[in-house]
Coordinates of N, CA and C in Angstrom, one line a residue:
M1295 N -46.7 33.6 -23.5 CA -46.6 34.0 -24.8 C -45.9 34.6 -25.9
L1296 N -44.4 34.5 -25.4 CA -43.4 34.2 -26.7 C -43.0 33.4 -27.4
S1297 N -43.6 32.2 -26.4 CA -43.8 30.3 -26.7 C -45.3 30.5 -27.8
S1298 N -46.3 30.4 -27.9 CA -47.4 31.3 -29.0 C -46.8 31.7 -30.2
L1299 N -46.3 33.1 -30.1 CA -46.1 33.7 -30.9 C -44.8 33.5 -32.0
V1300 N -44.3 32.3 -31.7 CA -42.7 32.0 -32.1 C -43.4 31.4 -32.7
Y1301 N -44.3 30.3 -32.7 CA -45.5 29.0 -33.2 C -45.7 30.0 -34.2
H1302 N -47.2 30.5 -34.0 CA -47.6 31.9 -35.4 C -46.4 32.4 -36.0
G1303 N -45.7 32.7 -35.9 CA -44.7 32.7 -37.1 C -43.5 32.4 -37.3
L1304 N -43.6 30.8 -36.9 CA -43.5 29.5 -37.8 C -44.3 29.2 -38.8
T1305 N -45.7 29.5 -38.2 CA -46.9 28.7 -39.2 C -46.9 29.9 -40.7
F1306 N -47.3 31.0 -40.0 CA -47.1 32.0 -40.7 C -46.0 32.2 -42.3
G1307 N -44.7 32.0 -41.2 CA -43.2 32.2 -42.5 C -43.7 30.6 -43.4
T1308 N -43.6 29.5 -42.6 CA -43.7 28.7 -43.3 C -45.0 28.6 -45.1
A1309 N -45.7 28.6 -44.3 CA -46.9 29.0 -45.7 C -46.5 30.3 -46.5
A1310 N -45.7 31.6 -45.8 CA -45.1 32.1 -46.7 C -44.1 32.1 -48.2
L1311 N -43.5 31.2 -47.4 CA -42.1 31.1 -48.2 C -43.0 29.5 -49.0
F1312 N -44.2 29.1 -48.8 CA -44.7 27.6 -49.7 C -45.0 28.9 -50.8
C1313 N -45.6 29.6 -50.3 CA -47.1 30.5 -51.5 C -45.6 31.3 -52.3
L1314 N -44.1 31.1 -52.3 CA -43.1 32.0 -52.8 C -42.8 30.6 -53.8
A1315 N -42.9 30.0 -53.1 CA -42.3 28.9 -53.7 C -43.0 28.3 -55.3
V1316 N -44.2 27.9 -54.8 CA -45.4 28.0 -55.9 C -45.1 29.3 -56.9
K1317 N -45.4 30.2 -56.8 CA -45.4 31.1 -57.2 C -47.2 32.1 -56.9
G1318 N -48.0 31.0 -55.6 CA -49.3 31.4 -54.9 C -49.5 32.8 -54.0
S1319 N -50.5 32.7 -54.8 CA -51.0 34.0 -53.4 C -51.1 33.9 -52.1
L1320 N -50.5 34.9 -51.2 CA -50.9 34.3 -49.9 C -52.3 34.8 -49.4
F1321 N -53.0 35.8 -49.9 CA -54.1 36.2 -50.0 C -54.9 36.6 -51.0
G1322 N -55.3 35.3 -51.1 CA -56.1 35.4 -52.4 C -57.5 35.2 -51.6
E1323 N -58.6 34.2 -53.3 CA -59.6 34.3 -52.2 C -60.3 32.9 -52.0
I1324 N -61.4 33.0 -51.1 CA -62.0 31.2 -50.6 C -61.9 30.5 -51.2
N1325 N -61.6 29.5 -51.1 CA -61.6 28.7 -52.7 C -62.6 27.9 -52.0
K1326 N -63.7 28.0 -52.2 CA -65.1 26.9 -51.7 C -65.1 25.8 -52.3
D1327 N -64.2 25.3 -53.3 CA -63.9 23.8 -53.4 C -62.9 23.3 -52.4
L1328 N -62.2 24.1 -52.6 CA -61.1 23.3 -50.9 C -61.8 23.5 -50.0
Q1329 N -63.1 24.5 -49.5 CA -63.9 24.0 -48.4 C -64.6 22.8 -48.2
Y1330 N -65.3 22.4 -49.4 CA -66.0 21.4 -50.0 C -65.7 19.7 -49.4
A1331 N -64.0 20.2 -50.1 CA -63.8 18.7 -50.0 C -62.9 18.4 -48.9
V1332 N -62.2 19.9 -47.8 CA -61.5 19.3 -47.1 C -62.0 19.4 -45.6
F1333 N -63.1 20.7 -45.5 CA -63.3 21.0 -43.6 C -65.2 20.5 -44.3
E1334 N -65.7 19.8 -45.1 CA -66.4 19.2 -45.0 C -68.0 19.9 -44.9
V1335 N -67.7 21.3 -45.6 CA -68.7 22.0 -45.3 C -69.8 22.0 -46.3
G1336 N -71.4 21.9 -46.0 CA -72.3 21.9 -47.1 C -72.5 22.9 -48.1
R1337 N -72.6 22.4 -48.9 CA -73.1 23.7 -50.0 C -73.9 24.7 -49.8
G1338 N -74.7 24.5 -48.9 CA -76.0 25.4 -48.4 C -75.6 26.6 -47.6
N1339 N -74.3 26.1 -46.9 CA -73.3 26.5 -45.6 C -72.9 27.6 -46.1
V1340 N -72.3 27.3 -47.5 CA -70.9 28.1 -47.5 C -72.0 29.7 -48.4
L1341 N -71.2 30.9 -48.2 CA -71.8 32.2 -49.0 C -71.3 31.9 -50.7
L1342 N -72.2 32.5 -51.7 CA -72.2 32.8 -53.0 C -71.0 33.3 -53.0
D1343 N -70.7 34.6 -52.7 CA -69.6 35.6 -53.3 C -68.0 35.5 -52.6
D1344 N -67.7 35.7 -53.7 CA -65.6 35.5 -53.8 C -65.3 36.8 -53.0
T1345 N -65.4 36.6 -51.3 CA -64.8 37.5 -51.0 C -62.9 37.8 -50.7
P1346 N -62.2 38.8 -50.6 CA -61.0 38.5 -50.5 C -60.8 38.5 -49.0
W1347 N -60.2 37.8 -48.6 CA -59.0 37.0 -47.2 C -58.9 38.9 -46.4
P1348 N -59.4 39.2 -45.5 CA -59.2 40.4 -44.7 C -57.9 39.7 -43.7
F1349 N -57.4 40.8 -43.6 CA -56.1 41.2 -42.6 C -56.0 40.5 -41.0
A1350 N -57.8 40.4 -41.0 CA -57.8 40.2 -39.5 C -57.9 38.9 -39.0
I1351 N -57.9 38.2 -40.6 CA -58.0 36.8 -39.9 C -56.3 36.3 -40.2
L1352 N -55.9 36.5 -40.0 CA -54.0 36.4 -39.8 C -54.2 36.8 -38.3
V1353 N -54.2 37.5 -37.7 CA -54.2 38.8 -36.4 C -55.1 37.9 -35.6
I1354 N -56.6 38.0 -35.4 CA -57.6 36.6 -34.4 C -57.1 35.5 -33.6
P1355 N -56.6 34.8 -34.9 CA -56.0 33.3 -34.3 C -55.2 33.9 -32.8
V1356 N -54.3 34.9 -33.2 CA -52.9 35.5 -32.7 C -53.7 35.6 -31.8
L1357 N -54.2 36.5 -31.8 CA -54.5 36.9 -30.6 C -55.9 36.4 -29.3
I1358 N -56.4 35.3 -30.2 CA -57.2 34.2 -29.6 C -56.3 33.5 -28.7
S1359 N -55.3 32.7 -29.4 CA -54.1 32.1 -28.2 C -53.8 32.9 -27.4
L1360 N -53.3 34.0 -27.9 CA -52.5 34.7 -26.3 C -54.0 34.9 -25.7
G1361 N -54.7 35.1 -25.7 CA -55.8 35.3 -24.5 C -55.8 33.7 -23.8
I1362 N -56.2 32.9 -24.6 CA -56.3 31.5 -24.1 C -55.5 31.2 -23.2
N1363 N -54.2 31.8 -24.0 CA -52.5 31.6 -22.6 C -53.0 32.0 -21.3
L1364 N -52.9 33.3 -21.4 CA -53.2 33.9 -20.2 C -54.5 33.7 -19.7
L1365 N -55.2 33.2 -20.3 CA -56.4 33.2 -18.6 C -56.2 31.5 -18.4
Q1366 N -55.7 30.8 -18.7 CA -55.2 29.6 -18.5 C -53.8 29.6 -17.2
M1367 N -52.9 31.0 -17.5 CA -52.2 31.1 -16.1 C -53.1 31.4 -14.9
T1368 N -53.5 32.8 -15.6 CA -54.8 33.0 -14.2 C -55.2 32.7 -13.6
L1369 N -56.4 31.4 -14.4 CA -57.2 30.3 -13.9 C -56.2 29.4 -12.8
S1370 N -55.0 29.6 -12.9 CA -53.6 28.2 -12.7 C -53.2 29.2 -10.9
L1371 N -53.6 30.9 -10.8 CA -53.2 31.3 -9.5 C -54.2 31.0 -8.9
F1372 N -55.8 30.7 -9.5 CA -56.8 30.2 -8.5 C -57.2 28.8 -8.1
V1373 N -57.0 28.0 -9.0 CA -57.0 26.6 -9.1 C -55.7 25.7 -9.5
K1374 N -55.7 24.8 -8.7 CA -54.6 23.6 -9.4 C -53.9 23.9 -10.9
P1375 N -53.0 24.1 -11.4 CA -52.9 23.9 -13.1 C -53.6 23.1 -13.6
I1376 N -53.3 21.4 -13.5 CA -53.9 21.3 -13.8 C -55.5 21.3 -14.3
F1377 N -55.9 21.4 -13.2 CA -57.9 22.1 -13.5 C -57.8 23.4 -14.2
S1378 N -57.0 23.9 -14.2 CA -56.9 25.1 -15.0 C -56.6 24.4 -16.3
F1379 N -56.0 23.7 -17.0 CA -55.2 23.0 -18.5 C -56.2 22.4 -19.0
F1380 N -57.3 21.7 -17.9 CA -58.9 20.7 -17.8 C -59.8 22.2 -18.5
L1381 N -59.7 23.3 -18.2 CA -61.1 23.8 -17.9 C -60.7 24.4 -19.7
I1382 N -59.6 25.4 -20.0 CA -59.3 25.2 -21.4 C -59.4 23.9 -22.4
A1383 N -58.6 22.7 -21.7 CA -59.3 22.3 -23.2 C -60.2 21.6 -23.2
F1384 N -61.3 21.5 -21.7 CA -63.0 21.5 -22.4 C -63.0 22.8 -23.5
L1385 N -62.7 23.3 -22.9 CA -63.4 25.0 -23.7 C -62.8 24.7 -25.1
M1386 N -61.9 24.1 -25.7 CA -61.1 24.5 -26.6 C -62.5 22.9 -27.8
I1387 N -62.0 22.3 -26.8 CA -62.9 21.1 -27.7 C -64.2 21.2 -27.8
S1388 N -64.4 21.9 -27.1 CA -66.6 22.3 -27.3 C -66.2 23.1 -28.5
S1389 N -65.3 24.1 -28.8 CA -65.1 25.0 -29.8 C -64.8 24.1 -30.8
A1390 N -64.6 23.1 -31.0 CA -64.2 22.3 -32.0 C -65.4 21.6 -33.0
Y1391 N -66.1 21.3 -31.8 CA -67.4 20.3 -32.2 C -68.9 21.0 -32.1
F1392 N -68.8 22.5 -31.6 CA -70.3 23.1 -31.6 C -69.4 25.0 -32.1
M1393 N -70.2 24.8 -32.8 CA -70.1 26.1 -33.2 C -71.1 27.2 -32.8
S1394 N -71.1 28.3 -31.6 CA -71.7 29.5 -31.5 C -70.7 30.4 -30.5
P1395 N -70.9 31.7 -31.0 CA -70.2 32.5 -30.4 C -69.5 32.9 -28.9
Y1396 N -70.1 31.8 -28.4 CA -70.0 32.1 -26.6 C -68.8 31.2 -26.5
L1397 N -68.6 30.6 -27.6 CA -66.8 29.2 -27.4 C -65.5 30.1 -28.2
I1398 N -65.0 30.8 -27.4 CA -64.4 31.8 -27.9 C -62.7 31.3 -28.8
G1399 N -63.1 29.6 -28.5 CA -62.5 28.9 -30.0 C -62.6 29.3 -31.6
N1400 N -63.4 29.1 -31.5 CA -64.7 29.3 -33.0 C -63.7 30.6 -33.4
Y1401 N -63.7 31.3 -32.8 CA -63.0 32.9 -33.7 C -61.4 32.4 -33.3
A1402 N -60.9 31.3 -33.3 CA -59.1 31.0 -33.8 C -59.3 30.1 -35.4
M1403 N -60.9 30.1 -35.6 CA -60.9 29.2 -36.8 C -61.4 30.3 -38.1
P1404 N -61.0 30.6 -38.7 CA -61.6 31.5 -39.9 C -62.6 30.8 -41.1
I1405 N -62.8 28.9 -40.8 CA -63.4 28.8 -41.3 C -65.1 28.5 -40.5
R1406 N -65.2 29.2 -39.9 CA -65.9 29.4 -39.0 C -67.0 31.8 -39.3
Y1407 N -65.8 31.8 -40.0 CA -66.4 32.9 -39.8 C -67.5 33.4 -40.3
G1408 N -68.2 34.9 -40.1 CA -69.2 34.8 -40.8 C -69.2 35.2 -42.3
M1409 N -68.1 35.6 -42.7 CA -67.7 35.7 -44.0 C -67.2 34.5 -45.1
V1410 N -67.0 33.6 -44.1 CA -67.1 32.3 -45.0 C -68.3 31.4 -45.4
I1411 N -68.8 31.4 -44.1 CA -70.3 30.4 -43.7 C -71.5 31.0 -43.4
K1412 N -72.6 31.1 -43.8 CA -73.5 31.6 -43.2 C -74.5 31.4 -41.9
D1413 N -74.6 31.9 -40.9 CA -74.4 32.3 -39.5 C -73.1 31.7 -38.6
G1414 N -72.3 32.5 -39.5 CA -70.6 32.3 -38.6 C -70.5 33.7 -37.7
V1415 N -69.0 33.3 -37.3 CA -68.6 33.9 -36.1 C -68.4 35.6 -36.7
G1416 N -68.8 37.0 -35.9 CA -68.4 37.9 -36.4 C -66.5 38.1 -36.4
I1417 N -66.3 38.6 -37.0 CA -64.9 38.8 -37.5 C -64.2 39.8 -36.4
A1418 N -65.4 41.0 -36.0 CA -65.0 42.0 -35.4 C -65.3 41.9 -33.5
I1419 N -66.0 40.8 -33.5 CA -66.5 40.6 -31.8 C -65.4 39.8 -31.7
G1420 N -64.7 38.8 -32.9 CA -63.8 37.9 -32.4 C -62.4 39.1 -32.1
L1421 N -62.4 39.8 -32.4 CA -61.5 40.9 -32.3 C -61.5 41.4 -30.3
A1422 N -62.7 42.2 -30.4 CA -63.3 43.0 -29.1 C -62.6 41.6 -27.9
I1423 N -63.1 40.4 -28.1 CA -63.3 39.8 -27.3 C -62.1 39.3 -26.9
S1424 N -61.2 39.1 -27.7 CA -59.8 38.0 -27.9 C -58.9 39.5 -27.8
S1425 N -58.9 40.9 -26.7 CA -58.6 41.8 -26.9 C -59.1 41.9 -25.2
V1426 N -60.2 41.6 -25.0 CA -61.0 41.7 -23.5 C -60.5 41.1 -23.1
L1427 N -60.0 39.8 -23.6 CA -59.6 38.6 -22.1 C -58.4 38.4 -22.2
I1428 N -57.6 39.3 -22.8 CA -56.0 39.7 -22.7 C -55.7 40.8 -21.4
I1429 N -56.5 41.1 -21.9 CA -57.0 42.6 -20.6 C -57.1 42.2 -19.2
I1430 N -57.6 41.7 -19.5 CA -59.0 41.3 -18.2 C -58.0 39.9 -17.8
S1431 N -57.6 39.5 -18.0 CA -56.2 38.2 -17.9 C -55.2 38.8 -17.1
V1432 N -54.4 40.0 -17.6 CA -53.0 40.5 -17.0 C -53.4 41.7 -15.9
G1433 N -55.1 42.0 -16.3 CA -54.9 43.3 -14.7 C -55.4 42.1 -13.9
V1434 N -56.2 40.6 -14.0 CA -56.3 40.2 -12.9 C -55.1 39.5 -12.6
G1435 N -54.3 38.9 -13.2 CA -53.1 38.1 -12.7 C -52.1 39.0 -12.4

């Protein structure tokens, strides 16, 4: 858990330092042109309004990674660690290729949130799933 927190802390710290250096806004509006170019999101899938990023999009990826780490550790109690690694890797790879509310990795990608694209995953559901996953993994573990 500590390594995940350090990883996310370094990532957020680097982004904050970059925004300070270029005098940019860390919590600006969603840049639609950047989505089209970088993420190859079709213009028909992107929502029309420019809503500001909520603070939750910084918290959910951290909670998802903590939940996935704890899930992998809990699974390794029942199966060999290599199998728990492959199961989590399969889950994360599936999340990268398929957008579904049942694949937990989608909640770790802000580009897949319902406030960014049509038919995206819900922020509140991501918070709930990650919290429940952490509690169940700690309880079972």
